[in-house]
Amino acid sequence: MVYRAYIKLLAFLITLTWVGATYASTYTVVDKLDRKITVEVPVKRAVIVISYELIPALNIWNQVAGVSRWAEEHCDLYKAIVKTNPQLRKPTVGAGSDVNVEAVLKLNPDIVITWTYNPNTIKFLEEKGINVIGIYPDSLSELYEVMRIHGKLFGKEKRAEDIISEMKKIFKLIKDRVSKIPMNKRKKVIHLGGKPTTVSGAVGVTNDVIEIAGGVNPANSIKQRNMDVSVEKIIQWNPDVIFIWGSAGYNESWLYNNSQWRFVKAVREHKVYKLPKWSTWSPRLAPVALYMAMKIYPEAFKDIDFEKIADSFYRKVFGISYYNVRQYEGY
């Protein structure tokens, strides 16, 4: 009798262990396209097309089989790391807007993480039996969620939380300073995209960052991510400060030397700044926000050493010095 009870107990424990192991080994993601994707975790072989700056942050080099061409050609962070550690360089699979399906298939990944820009590519890869997660964060809180999803996929949940904590420290520093500025003294700030007349609207991390930096985005009346507007509209908004997307094909001089823009206060007062070519779907959104806040309200941050803070952040989050990475900016 005792022996039988022991056998039953043993069988129960084995079953419980098996169920627990099964539960722990799979993870279901609801992606930006509202699809449920269940994958075995931790993922051993991923192609990361769009969130490649999380590779060094989470230290998942051994779990990544391929990256975006954009990382290889434009990302100073990726370049600095693989220059020192060439064994970490990954094959490229095109960019978020034009994923090379054949290159992806050749790498035989467990999962592909990419932009939702081209749903047909996602559909085609899935038809080939490859799991695909589409991301497209519409806000800072969604960016945090994207990081947490990466943490769960790669077995790095705690590390993801540590990274978010480091970002929040910088955001708090900014908020503490700008909170002292009365609302009626806040400056109007716009962000320009690939074209000088493409403005960032209410949707997306850019609008969140402008607000964290204490700016007022007159384009947030546009309830979408980006929109082309007339120069006359920008003159009507008359922003105090203008930021240009870091990868735009024009710079401050283009605006300063264009007669149409001379009526804009930010242009007249030379308050136009091209941002670094850093991904904003990355932990680097935090130092980007600090950079912007310091340009908008230099008097509130005059005792802040941006490079020192950026270097500390890079070392904690990416394991590399900001100064090492900076030499690859502008490639």
mmCIF file of C-alpha atoms in Angstrom:
data_model
loop_
_atom_site.group_PDB
_atom_site.id
_atom_site.type_symbol
_atom_site.label_atom_id
_atom_site.label_comp_id
_atom_site.label_asym_id
_atom_site.label_seq_id
_atom_site.Cartn_x
_atom_site.Cartn_y
_atom_site.Cartn_z
ATOM 1 C CA MET A 1 0.000 0.000 0.000
ATOM 2 C CA VAL A 2 2.740 2.371 0.984
ATOM 3 C CA TYR A 3 4.696 1.328 -2.107
ATOM 4 C CA ARG A 4 1.673 2.098 -4.364
ATOM 5 C CA ALA A 5 1.218 5.531 -2.801
ATOM 6 C CA TYR A 6 4.910 6.212 -3.376
ATOM 7 C CA ILE A 7 4.620 5.264 -7.046
ATOM 8 C CA LYS A 8 1.584 7.539 -7.484
ATOM 9 C CA LEU A 9 3.399 10.417 -5.825
ATOM 10 C CA LEU A 10 6.449 9.869 -8.009
ATOM 11 C CA ALA A 11 4.306 9.771 -11.167
ATOM 12 C CA PHE A 12 2.576 12.985 -10.110
ATOM 13 C CA LEU A 13 5.897 14.747 -9.517
ATOM 14 C CA ILE A 14 7.267 13.601 -12.865
ATOM 15 C CA THR A 15 4.123 14.846 -14.613
ATOM 16 C CA LEU A 16 4.291 18.154 -12.737
ATOM 17 C CA THR A 17 7.935 18.603 -13.651
ATOM 18 C CA TRP A 18 7.229 17.836 -17.320
ATOM 19 C CA VAL A 19 4.308 20.297 -17.467
ATOM 20 C CA GLY A 20 6.377 22.965 -15.751
ATOM 21 C CA ALA A 21 9.264 22.408 -18.138
ATOM 22 C CA THR A 22 6.927 22.616 -21.129
ATOM 23 C CA TYR A 23 5.340 25.823 -19.843
ATOM 24 C CA ALA A 24 8.743 27.374 -19.171
ATOM 25 C CA SER A 25 10.083 26.446 -22.604
ATOM 26 C CA THR A 26 7.498 28.251 -24.709
ATOM 27 C CA TYR A 27 6.489 31.890 -24.903
ATOM 28 C CA THR A 28 3.566 33.380 -26.788
ATOM 29 C CA VAL A 29 3.964 36.893 -28.141
ATOM 30 C CA VAL A 30 1.164 39.118 -29.430
ATOM 31 C CA ASP A 31 2.978 41.275 -31.948
ATOM 32 C CA LYS A 32 2.176 44.674 -33.489
ATOM 33 C CA LEU A 33 0.079 43.005 -36.166
ATOM 34 C CA ASP A 34 -2.024 41.473 -33.362
ATOM 35 C CA ARG A 35 -0.864 37.954 -34.212
ATOM 36 C CA LYS A 36 -0.009 35.325 -31.609
ATOM 37 C CA ILE A 37 3.380 33.707 -32.153
ATOM 38 C CA THR A 38 4.500 30.888 -29.895
ATOM 39 C CA VAL A 39 8.185 30.060 -29.829
ATOM 40 C CA GLU A 40 10.515 27.913 -27.803
ATOM 41 C CA VAL A 41 12.601 29.974 -25.428
ATOM 42 C CA PRO A 42 15.279 30.914 -24.962
ATOM 43 C CA VAL A 43 15.585 31.465 -28.693
ATOM 44 C CA LYS A 44 18.834 29.996 -29.974
ATOM 45 C CA ARG A 45 18.947 31.364 -33.502
ATOM 46 C CA ALA A 46 17.312 34.690 -34.374
ATOM 47 C CA VAL A 47 17.516 37.115 -37.252
ATOM 48 C CA ILE A 48 17.113 40.633 -35.854
ATOM 49 C CA VAL A 49 16.303 43.099 -38.578
ATOM 50 C CA ILE A 50 15.078 46.132 -36.703
ATOM 51 C CA SER A 51 16.035 46.051 -32.995
ATOM 52 C CA TYR A 52 19.717 45.195 -33.430
ATOM 53 C CA GLU A 53 20.934 47.659 -30.757
ATOM 54 C CA LEU A 54 19.412 45.288 -28.203
ATOM 55 C CA ILE A 55 21.940 42.617 -29.214
ATOM 56 C CA PRO A 56 24.836 44.209 -27.276
ATOM 57 C CA ALA A 57 22.483 45.532 -24.581
ATOM 58 C CA LEU A 58 21.159 42.037 -23.788
ATOM 59 C CA ASN A 59 24.449 40.374 -24.757
ATOM 60 C CA ILE A 60 22.739 37.883 -27.037
ATOM 61 C CA TRP A 61 25.408 37.677 -29.720
ATOM 62 C CA ASN A 62 25.481 33.870 -29.505
ATOM 63 C CA GLN A 63 21.718 33.696 -30.101
ATOM 64 C CA VAL A 64 21.684 35.843 -33.247
ATOM 65 C CA ALA A 65 22.323 34.482 -36.747
ATOM 66 C CA GLY A 66 21.766 37.590 -38.864
ATOM 67 C CA VAL A 67 21.121 41.326 -38.723
ATOM 68 C CA SER A 68 19.900 44.194 -40.858
ATOM 69 C CA ARG A 69 22.109 45.708 -43.549
ATOM 70 C CA TRP A 70 21.385 48.998 -41.764
ATOM 71 C CA ALA A 71 23.360 47.811 -38.718
ATOM 72 C CA GLU A 72 26.394 46.986 -40.840
ATOM 73 C CA GLU A 73 26.292 50.202 -42.863
ATOM 74 C CA HIS A 74 24.901 52.852 -40.510
ATOM 75 C CA CYS A 75 25.006 51.820 -36.859
ATOM 76 C CA ASP A 76 28.042 53.302 -35.095
ATOM 77 C CA LEU A 77 27.432 51.084 -32.060
ATOM 78 C CA TYR A 78 27.445 47.854 -34.090
ATOM 79 C CA LYS A 79 30.498 48.985 -36.050
ATOM 80 C CA ALA A 80 32.489 49.841 -32.935
ATOM 81 C CA ILE A 81 31.747 46.490 -31.323
ATOM 82 C CA VAL A 82 32.474 44.276 -34.341
ATOM 83 C CA LYS A 83 35.617 46.266 -35.127
ATOM 84 C CA THR A 84 37.021 45.199 -31.760
ATOM 85 C CA ASN A 85 35.401 41.752 -31.866
ATOM 86 C CA PRO A 86 35.201 40.721 -35.547
ATOM 87 C CA GLN A 87 33.955 37.258 -34.583
ATOM 88 C CA LEU A 88 30.673 38.921 -33.550
ATOM 89 C CA ARG A 89 29.901 40.246 -37.053
ATOM 90 C CA LYS A 90 26.706 38.694 -38.450
ATOM 91 C CA PRO A 91 25.515 38.050 -42.013
ATOM 92 C CA THR A 92 23.111 40.722 -43.277
ATOM 93 C CA VAL A 93 19.601 40.125 -44.586
ATOM 94 C CA GLY A 94 18.589 43.445 -46.151
ATOM 95 C CA ALA A 95 16.844 46.204 -44.223
ATOM 96 C CA GLY A 96 13.491 46.588 -42.496
ATOM 97 C CA SER A 97 11.864 47.968 -45.634
ATOM 98 C CA ASP A 98 13.357 45.359 -48.005
ATOM 99 C CA VAL A 99 14.182 42.137 -46.172
ATOM 100 C CA ASN A 100 16.081 39.676 -48.369
ATOM 101 C CA VAL A 101 13.952 36.573 -47.946
ATOM 102 C CA GLU A 102 16.498 34.246 -49.558
ATOM 103 C CA ALA A 103 19.222 35.457 -47.180
ATOM 104 C CA VAL A 104 16.923 34.876 -44.218
ATOM 105 C CA LEU A 105 15.991 31.360 -45.332
ATOM 106 C CA LYS A 106 19.658 30.490 -45.784
ATOM 107 C CA LEU A 107 20.280 31.275 -42.087
ATOM 108 C CA ASN A 108 17.479 28.919 -40.997
ATOM 109 C CA PRO A 109 16.453 31.017 -37.970
ATOM 110 C CA ASP A 110 14.066 30.011 -35.191
ATOM 111 C CA ILE A 111 12.577 33.480 -35.372
ATOM 112 C CA VAL A 112 12.806 36.748 -37.312
ATOM 113 C CA ILE A 113 12.170 40.057 -35.544
ATOM 114 C CA THR A 114 11.402 42.811 -38.009
ATOM 115 C CA TRP A 115 9.490 45.970 -38.753
ATOM 116 C CA THR A 116 5.818 45.696 -39.715
ATOM 117 C CA TYR A 117 6.487 48.025 -42.648
ATOM 118 C CA ASN A 118 6.109 45.195 -45.183
ATOM 119 C CA PRO A 119 3.437 42.681 -44.087
ATOM 120 C CA ASN A 120 3.832 40.755 -47.353
ATOM 121 C CA THR A 121 7.411 39.849 -46.433
ATOM 122 C CA ILE A 122 6.242 38.642 -43.042
ATOM 123 C CA LYS A 123 3.507 36.569 -44.662
ATOM 124 C CA PHE A 124 5.936 35.057 -47.171
ATOM 125 C CA LEU A 125 8.432 34.078 -44.454
ATOM 126 C CA GLU A 126 5.669 32.488 -42.414
ATOM 127 C CA GLU A 127 4.561 30.496 -45.449
ATOM 128 C CA LYS A 128 8.112 29.143 -45.512
ATOM 129 C CA GLY A 129 7.645 27.946 -41.926
ATOM 130 C CA ILE A 130 9.566 30.716 -40.154
ATOM 131 C CA ASN A 131 8.162 32.469 -37.077
ATOM 132 C CA VAL A 132 8.157 36.240 -37.475
ATOM 133 C CA ILE A 133 7.498 38.901 -34.831
ATOM 134 C CA GLY A 134 6.540 42.335 -36.154
ATOM 135 C CA ILE A 135 7.412 45.372 -34.014
ATOM 136 C CA TYR A 136 6.600 49.064 -34.441
ATOM 137 C CA PRO A 137 6.520 50.896 -31.070
ATOM 138 C CA ASP A 138 4.094 53.806 -31.083
ATOM 139 C CA SER A 139 5.243 55.215 -27.734
ATOM 140 C CA LEU A 140 7.916 54.988 -25.067
ATOM 141 C CA SER A 141 5.810 52.516 -23.088
ATOM 142 C CA GLU A 142 5.549 50.299 -26.188
ATOM 143 C CA LEU A 143 9.325 50.518 -26.609
ATOM 144 C CA TYR A 144 9.728 49.250 -23.043
ATOM 145 C CA GLU A 145 7.369 46.401 -23.888
ATOM 146 C CA VAL A 146 9.417 45.556 -26.995
ATOM 147 C CA MET A 147 12.516 45.354 -24.783
ATOM 148 C CA ARG A 148 10.710 43.098 -22.312
ATOM 149 C CA ILE A 149 9.604 40.834 -25.162
ATOM 150 C CA HIS A 150 13.237 40.537 -26.282
ATOM 151 C CA GLY A 151 14.177 39.757 -22.685
ATOM 152 C CA LYS A 152 11.670 36.910 -22.532
ATOM 153 C CA LEU A 153 12.583 35.572 -25.971
ATOM 154 C CA PHE A 154 16.264 35.336 -25.147
ATOM 155 C CA GLY A 155 16.067 34.442 -21.458
ATOM 156 C CA LYS A 156 17.268 37.893 -20.392
ATOM 157 C CA GLU A 157 14.273 39.251 -18.497
ATOM 158 C CA LYS A 158 16.281 40.753 -15.635
ATOM 159 C CA ARG A 159 18.762 42.339 -17.995
ATOM 160 C CA ALA A 160 15.910 43.970 -19.934
ATOM 161 C CA GLU A 161 14.578 45.464 -16.687
ATOM 162 C CA ASP A 162 18.057 46.700 -15.750
ATOM 163 C CA ILE A 163 18.336 48.478 -19.124
ATOM 164 C CA ILE A 164 14.928 50.109 -18.729
ATOM 165 C CA SER A 165 15.973 51.222 -15.238
ATOM 166 C CA GLU A 166 19.095 52.916 -16.658
ATOM 167 C CA MET A 167 16.939 54.703 -19.254
ATOM 168 C CA LYS A 168 14.532 55.898 -16.570
ATOM 169 C CA LYS A 169 17.398 57.373 -14.557
ATOM 170 C CA ILE A 170 18.224 59.710 -17.457
ATOM 171 C CA PHE A 171 14.573 60.530 -18.083
ATOM 172 C CA LYS A 172 14.206 61.401 -14.385
ATOM 173 C CA LEU A 173 17.227 63.699 -14.542
ATOM 174 C CA ILE A 174 15.610 65.529 -17.464
ATOM 175 C CA LYS A 175 12.152 65.706 -15.894
ATOM 176 C CA ASP A 176 13.534 67.035 -12.599
ATOM 177 C CA ARG A 177 15.174 69.919 -14.460
ATOM 178 C CA VAL A 178 12.408 70.849 -16.893
ATOM 179 C CA SER A 179 9.612 70.489 -14.328
ATOM 180 C CA LYS A 180 10.753 73.832 -12.902
ATOM 181 C CA ILE A 181 9.986 75.587 -16.197
ATOM 182 C CA PRO A 182 6.447 77.074 -16.178
ATOM 183 C CA MET A 183 4.170 75.781 -18.921
ATOM 184 C CA ASN A 184 3.819 79.270 -20.412
ATOM 185 C CA LYS A 185 7.620 79.399 -20.799
ATOM 186 C CA ARG A 186 7.937 76.030 -22.536
ATOM 187 C CA LYS A 187 9.466 76.166 -26.013
ATOM 188 C CA LYS A 188 7.831 74.974 -29.200
ATOM 189 C CA VAL A 189 9.832 72.117 -30.722
ATOM 190 C CA ILE A 190 9.373 70.197 -33.948
ATOM 191 C CA HIS A 191 11.210 67.179 -35.338
ATOM 192 C CA LEU A 192 11.803 66.865 -39.086
ATOM 193 C CA GLY A 193 12.206 63.528 -40.845
ATOM 194 C CA GLY A 194 13.577 62.414 -44.212
ATOM 195 C CA LYS A 195 12.295 65.589 -45.861
ATOM 196 C CA PRO A 196 12.394 69.071 -44.289
ATOM 197 C CA THR A 197 8.621 69.257 -44.502
ATOM 198 C CA THR A 198 7.998 65.851 -42.880
ATOM 199 C CA VAL A 199 7.120 66.466 -39.239
ATOM 200 C CA SER A 200 6.715 64.022 -36.359
ATOM 201 C CA GLY A 201 3.138 63.986 -35.072
ATOM 202 C CA ALA A 202 1.484 62.693 -31.906
ATOM 203 C CA VAL A 203 2.233 59.006 -32.498
ATOM 204 C CA GLY A 204 5.668 57.536 -31.841
ATOM 205 C CA VAL A 205 8.558 57.777 -29.425
ATOM 206 C CA THR A 206 9.716 61.125 -30.880
ATOM 207 C CA ASN A 207 6.689 62.989 -29.564
ATOM 208 C CA ASP A 208 7.164 61.362 -26.148
ATOM 209 C CA VAL A 209 10.801 62.451 -26.068
ATOM 210 C CA ILE A 210 9.952 66.047 -27.008
ATOM 211 C CA GLU A 211 7.512 66.116 -24.092
ATOM 212 C CA ILE A 212 10.008 64.534 -21.659
ATOM 213 C CA ALA A 213 12.520 67.196 -22.727
ATOM 214 C CA GLY A 214 9.984 69.851 -21.758
ATOM 215 C CA GLY A 215 9.128 70.900 -25.292
ATOM 216 C CA VAL A 216 5.718 71.531 -26.799
ATOM 217 C CA ASN A 217 5.280 69.829 -30.154
ATOM 218 C CA PRO A 218 2.863 71.924 -32.238
ATOM 219 C CA ALA A 219 2.689 69.039 -34.719
ATOM 220 C CA ASN A 220 1.095 66.766 -32.122
ATOM 221 C CA SER A 221 -2.252 67.925 -33.441
ATOM 222 C CA ILE A 222 -1.453 65.423 -36.209
ATOM 223 C CA LYS A 223 -2.656 62.070 -34.877
ATOM 224 C CA GLN A 224 -0.166 59.974 -36.761
ATOM 225 C CA ARG A 225 3.551 59.220 -36.731
ATOM 226 C CA ASN A 226 4.727 61.491 -39.571
ATOM 227 C CA MET A 227 3.126 63.792 -42.089
ATOM 228 C CA ASP A 228 4.231 66.071 -44.893
ATOM 229 C CA VAL A 229 3.111 69.642 -44.286
ATOM 230 C CA SER A 230 3.663 72.935 -46.093
ATOM 231 C CA VAL A 231 6.445 75.337 -45.168
ATOM 232 C CA GLU A 232 3.675 77.851 -44.523
ATOM 233 C CA LYS A 233 2.323 75.537 -41.815
ATOM 234 C CA ILE A 234 5.730 75.360 -40.140
ATOM 235 C CA ILE A 235 6.012 79.165 -40.347
ATOM 236 C CA GLN A 236 2.603 79.380 -38.694
ATOM 237 C CA TRP A 237 3.760 77.071 -35.870
ATOM 238 C CA ASN A 238 6.968 79.166 -35.626
ATOM 239 C CA PRO A 239 8.948 76.666 -33.486
ATOM 240 C CA ASP A 240 11.695 77.889 -31.148
ATOM 241 C CA VAL A 241 13.823 74.783 -31.753
ATOM 242 C CA ILE A 242 13.998 72.316 -34.656
ATOM 243 C CA PHE A 243 15.576 68.849 -34.593
ATOM 244 C CA ILE A 244 16.441 66.954 -37.768
ATOM 245 C CA TRP A 245 16.416 63.150 -37.944
ATOM 246 C CA GLY A 246 20.035 61.964 -37.795
ATOM 247 C CA SER A 247 19.878 59.981 -41.041
ATOM 248 C CA ALA A 248 18.162 62.708 -43.070
ATOM 249 C CA GLY A 249 19.932 63.703 -46.284
ATOM 250 C CA TYR A 250 20.113 67.383 -45.304
ATOM 251 C CA ASN A 251 21.392 69.323 -42.326
ATOM 252 C CA GLU A 252 21.082 72.613 -40.464
ATOM 253 C CA SER A 253 22.790 74.571 -43.272
ATOM 254 C CA TRP A 254 20.076 73.583 -45.730
ATOM 255 C CA LEU A 255 17.480 75.301 -43.563
ATOM 256 C CA TYR A 256 19.690 78.282 -42.724
ATOM 257 C CA ASN A 257 20.347 78.924 -46.423
ATOM 258 C CA ASN A 258 16.786 78.428 -47.651
ATOM 259 C CA SER A 259 14.972 81.760 -47.992
ATOM 260 C CA GLN A 260 11.565 80.168 -47.354
ATOM 261 C CA TRP A 261 12.631 79.151 -43.854
ATOM 262 C CA ARG A 262 14.002 82.551 -42.743
ATOM 263 C CA PHE A 263 10.598 83.396 -41.241
ATOM 264 C CA VAL A 264 10.875 80.525 -38.729
ATOM 265 C CA LYS A 265 12.188 81.622 -35.324
ATOM 266 C CA ALA A 266 14.382 78.525 -34.841
ATOM 267 C CA VAL A 267 16.080 79.216 -38.183
ATOM 268 C CA ARG A 268 16.537 82.932 -37.576
ATOM 269 C CA GLU A 269 18.097 82.213 -34.175
ATOM 270 C CA HIS A 270 20.165 79.238 -35.374
ATOM 271 C CA LYS A 271 18.393 76.776 -33.081
ATOM 272 C CA VAL A 272 18.325 73.910 -35.570
ATOM 273 C CA TYR A 273 20.119 70.695 -34.582
ATOM 274 C CA LYS A 274 20.691 67.504 -36.493
ATOM 275 C CA LEU A 275 20.453 64.534 -34.122
ATOM 276 C CA PRO A 276 23.036 61.736 -33.938
ATOM 277 C CA LYS A 277 22.373 58.738 -36.188
ATOM 278 C CA TRP A 278 21.188 56.683 -33.258
ATOM 279 C CA SER A 279 18.238 54.341 -33.405
ATOM 280 C CA THR A 280 15.347 55.640 -31.336
ATOM 281 C CA TRP A 281 13.997 52.085 -30.987
ATOM 282 C CA SER A 282 16.890 51.453 -28.675
ATOM 283 C CA PRO A 283 18.045 52.208 -25.128
ATOM 284 C CA ARG A 284 19.854 55.127 -26.767
ATOM 285 C CA LEU A 285 16.541 56.976 -26.809
ATOM 286 C CA ALA A 286 17.434 58.106 -23.271
ATOM 287 C CA PRO A 287 20.702 59.920 -24.122
ATOM 288 C CA VAL A 288 18.965 61.292 -27.253
ATOM 289 C CA ALA A 289 16.354 62.843 -24.945
ATOM 290 C CA LEU A 290 19.083 64.367 -22.763
ATOM 291 C CA TYR A 291 20.827 65.773 -25.852
ATOM 292 C CA MET A 292 17.557 67.362 -26.992
ATOM 293 C CA ALA A 293 16.701 68.767 -23.561
ATOM 294 C CA MET A 294 20.143 70.373 -23.296
ATOM 295 C CA LYS A 295 19.653 72.062 -26.687
ATOM 296 C CA ILE A 296 16.139 73.261 -25.823
ATOM 297 C CA TYR A 297 16.955 74.581 -22.336
ATOM 298 C CA PRO A 298 20.757 75.002 -22.124
ATOM 299 C CA GLU A 299 20.423 77.194 -19.036
ATOM 300 C CA ALA A 300 18.727 74.367 -17.093
ATOM 301 C CA PHE A 301 21.516 71.893 -17.881
ATOM 302 C CA LYS A 302 24.610 74.091 -17.811
ATOM 303 C CA ASP A 303 26.212 71.976 -15.079
ATOM 304 C CA ILE A 304 25.536 68.697 -16.933
ATOM 305 C CA ASP A 305 28.403 66.963 -18.730
ATOM 306 C CA PHE A 306 26.606 65.127 -21.554
ATOM 307 C CA GLU A 307 29.615 63.076 -22.629
ATOM 308 C CA LYS A 308 30.278 61.882 -19.085
ATOM 309 C CA ILE A 309 26.668 60.747 -18.647
ATOM 310 C CA ALA A 310 26.575 59.156 -22.093
ATOM 311 C CA ASP A 311 29.817 57.293 -21.416
ATOM 312 C CA SER A 312 28.515 55.924 -18.122
ATOM 313 C CA PHE A 313 25.264 54.859 -19.825
ATOM 314 C CA TYR A 314 27.055 53.165 -22.727
ATOM 315 C CA ARG A 315 29.348 51.242 -20.392
ATOM 316 C CA LYS A 316 26.456 50.021 -18.235
ATOM 317 C CA VAL A 317 24.059 49.233 -21.078
ATOM 318 C CA PHE A 318 26.257 48.264 -24.027
ATOM 319 C CA GLY A 319 29.528 47.356 -22.340
ATOM 320 C CA ILE A 320 31.515 49.808 -24.443
ATOM 321 C CA SER A 321 32.688 53.392 -24.046
ATOM 322 C CA TYR A 322 30.718 56.194 -25.706
ATOM 323 C CA TYR A 323 34.041 57.614 -26.886
ATOM 324 C CA ASN A 324 34.882 54.379 -28.712
ATOM 325 C CA VAL A 325 31.508 54.407 -30.450
ATOM 326 C CA ARG A 326 31.532 58.105 -31.294
ATOM 327 C CA GLN A 327 34.426 57.745 -33.714
ATOM 328 C CA TYR A 328 32.143 55.677 -35.960
ATOM 329 C CA GLU A 329 29.374 58.277 -36.110
ATOM 330 C CA GLY A 330 28.898 59.746 -39.541
ATOM 331 C CA TYR A 331 30.140 56.730 -41.502
#
